[in-house]
Amino acid sequence: QDGWAAVNALTTNYAAKFNQKFPAAMPTSYCGYPKDTVVNNVRYYSFSGDQTMTTLVDPSDAVLGLTGLSFNGEANDGLVSPCSSRLGAVIRDNYKMNHMDSVNQVFGIVSLLDTNPLTVYRNQVNRLKGQSL
């Protein structure tokens, strides 16, 4: 395990190089929507949130509130902007979730004012099942 390589893989420069190397289902411009959502018989989907602070009792919200300041007012989930999250068919990019909420962390504490992330994943499983995937 290389912790520094893992952190480096999350940088804007690394992501840009990765996206150039693997452009499948990517938009052609920042904040655009992808033209192709199926590439080489692979269906691509994405969803994201646009809030950093979603509940006062989640300890990760304070950290994501701080990291979100680096976006200079652009909507973000504390680590990624909705514009940067668009890959393939965009299910939705404005859930009231931060980055940790979208993976149902910490301890499953999420906003009570929007869709629960478990529901988002359940809906995706049903979407794929409906497509016989």
Tab-separated table of C-alpha atoms in Angstrom:
chain	number	residue	atom	x	y	z
A	1	GLN	CA	0.000	0.000	0.000
A	2	ASP	CA	1.296	3.407	-0.980
A	3	GLY	CA	-0.562	6.118	0.928
A	4	TRP	CA	1.113	8.972	-0.951
A	5	ALA	CA	0.186	7.412	-4.332
A	6	ALA	CA	-3.403	7.059	-3.124
A	7	VAL	CA	-3.549	10.734	-2.149
A	8	ASN	CA	-1.911	11.750	-5.438
A	9	ALA	CA	-4.527	9.758	-7.367
A	10	LEU	CA	-7.169	12.119	-5.969
A	11	THR	CA	-5.583	15.297	-7.336
A	12	THR	CA	-7.015	17.291	-10.222
A	13	ASN	CA	-3.907	16.717	-12.341
A	14	TYR	CA	-3.971	12.954	-11.847
A	15	ALA	CA	-7.710	12.794	-12.574
A	16	ALA	CA	-7.238	14.832	-15.782
A	17	LYS	CA	-4.501	12.456	-16.993
A	18	PHE	CA	-6.608	9.426	-16.061
A	19	ASN	CA	-9.628	10.839	-17.925
A	20	GLN	CA	-7.503	11.488	-21.028
A	21	LYS	CA	-6.273	7.922	-20.945
A	22	PHE	CA	-9.758	6.462	-20.288
A	23	PRO	CA	-12.283	8.890	-21.838
A	24	ALA	CA	-15.240	6.495	-22.089
A	25	ALA	CA	-18.559	8.172	-21.219
A	26	MET	CA	-16.889	11.469	-20.277
A	27	PRO	CA	-18.359	14.860	-21.212
A	28	THR	CA	-16.343	16.860	-23.738
A	29	SER	CA	-16.421	20.033	-21.631
A	30	TYR	CA	-16.416	20.968	-17.967
A	31	CYS	CA	-19.944	20.918	-16.588
A	32	GLY	CA	-21.203	19.300	-19.770
A	33	TYR	CA	-23.083	16.053	-20.054
A	34	PRO	CA	-21.630	12.972	-21.705
A	35	LYS	CA	-22.840	12.246	-25.226
A	36	ASP	CA	-22.254	8.517	-24.919
A	37	THR	CA	-23.553	6.604	-21.923
A	38	VAL	CA	-22.794	3.147	-23.312
A	39	VAL	CA	-19.258	2.469	-24.564
A	40	ASN	CA	-18.086	-0.979	-25.707
A	41	ASN	CA	-21.315	-2.456	-24.318
A	42	VAL	CA	-20.588	-1.010	-20.867
A	43	ARG	CA	-23.315	1.224	-19.416
A	44	TYR	CA	-22.006	4.150	-17.373
A	45	TYR	CA	-23.982	5.917	-14.635
A	46	SER	CA	-23.182	8.564	-12.073
A	47	PHE	CA	-24.782	10.456	-9.233
A	48	SER	CA	-23.472	12.981	-6.748
A	49	GLY	CA	-24.351	15.449	-4.051
A	50	ASP	CA	-23.896	19.188	-3.844
A	51	GLN	CA	-23.810	19.861	-0.105
A	52	THR	CA	-20.970	19.742	2.388
A	53	MET	CA	-22.946	20.139	5.596
A	54	THR	CA	-25.956	17.831	5.785
A	55	THR	CA	-26.434	17.103	9.479
A	56	LEU	CA	-25.020	18.578	12.653
A	57	VAL	CA	-24.312	15.200	14.272
A	58	ASP	CA	-22.036	13.763	11.561
A	59	PRO	CA	-18.394	14.457	12.468
A	60	SER	CA	-17.281	14.303	8.821
A	61	ASP	CA	-19.474	17.267	7.868
A	62	ALA	CA	-17.129	19.758	9.535
A	63	VAL	CA	-14.143	18.390	7.620
A	64	LEU	CA	-16.024	18.391	4.313
A	65	GLY	CA	-17.317	21.882	5.068
A	66	LEU	CA	-13.709	23.033	5.284
A	67	THR	CA	-12.474	21.153	2.212
A	68	GLY	CA	-15.481	22.427	0.283
A	69	LEU	CA	-14.287	26.011	0.754
A	70	SER	CA	-11.565	25.361	-1.839
A	71	PHE	CA	-14.267	25.339	-4.544
A	72	ASN	CA	-14.686	29.133	-4.173
A	73	GLY	CA	-18.493	29.065	-4.039
A	74	GLU	CA	-19.055	26.355	-6.667
A	75	ALA	CA	-21.459	23.661	-5.484
A	76	ASN	CA	-19.611	20.601	-4.184
A	77	ASP	CA	-19.847	17.648	-1.825
A	78	GLY	CA	-16.680	18.540	0.044
A	79	LEU	CA	-14.393	16.733	-2.397
A	80	VAL	CA	-16.010	16.816	-5.861
A	81	SER	CA	-18.217	19.289	-7.712
A	82	PRO	CA	-21.352	18.044	-9.484
A	83	CYS	CA	-19.799	19.215	-12.776
A	84	SER	CA	-16.787	16.973	-12.159
A	85	SER	CA	-18.903	13.966	-11.248
A	86	ARG	CA	-20.781	13.594	-14.527
A	87	LEU	CA	-19.976	10.290	-16.170
A	88	GLY	CA	-22.331	8.393	-18.455
A	89	ALA	CA	-26.021	8.688	-17.692
A	90	VAL	CA	-26.286	11.220	-14.890
A	91	ILE	CA	-28.930	9.970	-12.501
A	92	ARG	CA	-28.809	13.184	-10.501
A	93	ASP	CA	-26.030	15.544	-9.425
A	94	ASN	CA	-27.752	17.629	-6.798
A	95	TYR	CA	-28.622	15.259	-3.991
A	96	LYS	CA	-28.380	16.930	-0.593
A	97	MET	CA	-25.418	14.698	0.226
A	98	ASN	CA	-21.773	15.241	0.886
A	99	HIS	CA	-19.044	12.862	-0.270
A	100	MET	CA	-19.285	10.667	2.820
A	101	ASP	CA	-23.097	10.586	2.718
A	102	SER	CA	-23.032	9.244	-0.837
A	103	VAL	CA	-21.290	6.108	0.441
A	104	ASN	CA	-23.465	6.010	3.580
A	105	GLN	CA	-20.669	7.046	5.962
A	106	VAL	CA	-20.069	7.965	8.835
A	107	PHE	CA	-22.253	5.460	10.714
A	108	GLY	CA	-25.011	5.946	8.134
A	109	ILE	CA	-25.746	9.463	9.412
A	110	VAL	CA	-27.262	11.300	6.439
A	111	SER	CA	-29.637	14.179	5.828
A	112	LEU	CA	-33.258	13.491	6.638
A	113	LEU	CA	-34.291	16.127	4.083
A	114	ASP	CA	-33.374	14.262	0.884
A	115	THR	CA	-33.133	10.796	-0.609
A	116	ASN	CA	-31.308	8.263	1.546
A	117	PRO	CA	-28.197	6.949	-0.235
A	118	LEU	CA	-29.389	3.375	0.304
A	119	THR	CA	-32.448	4.264	-1.770
A	120	VAL	CA	-30.210	5.625	-4.542
A	121	TYR	CA	-28.253	2.365	-4.658
A	122	ARG	CA	-31.411	0.248	-4.429
A	123	ASN	CA	-32.891	2.191	-7.357
A	124	GLN	CA	-29.698	1.629	-9.366
A	125	VAL	CA	-29.820	-2.104	-8.721
A	126	ASN	CA	-33.447	-2.145	-9.865
A	127	ARG	CA	-32.520	-0.051	-12.936
A	128	LEU	CA	-29.828	-2.575	-13.892
A	129	LYS	CA	-32.126	-5.499	-13.157
A	130	GLY	CA	-34.786	-3.918	-15.401
A	131	GLN	CA	-32.188	-3.868	-18.182
A	132	SER	CA	-31.432	-7.552	-17.554
A	133	LEU	CA	-27.930	-6.707	-16.328
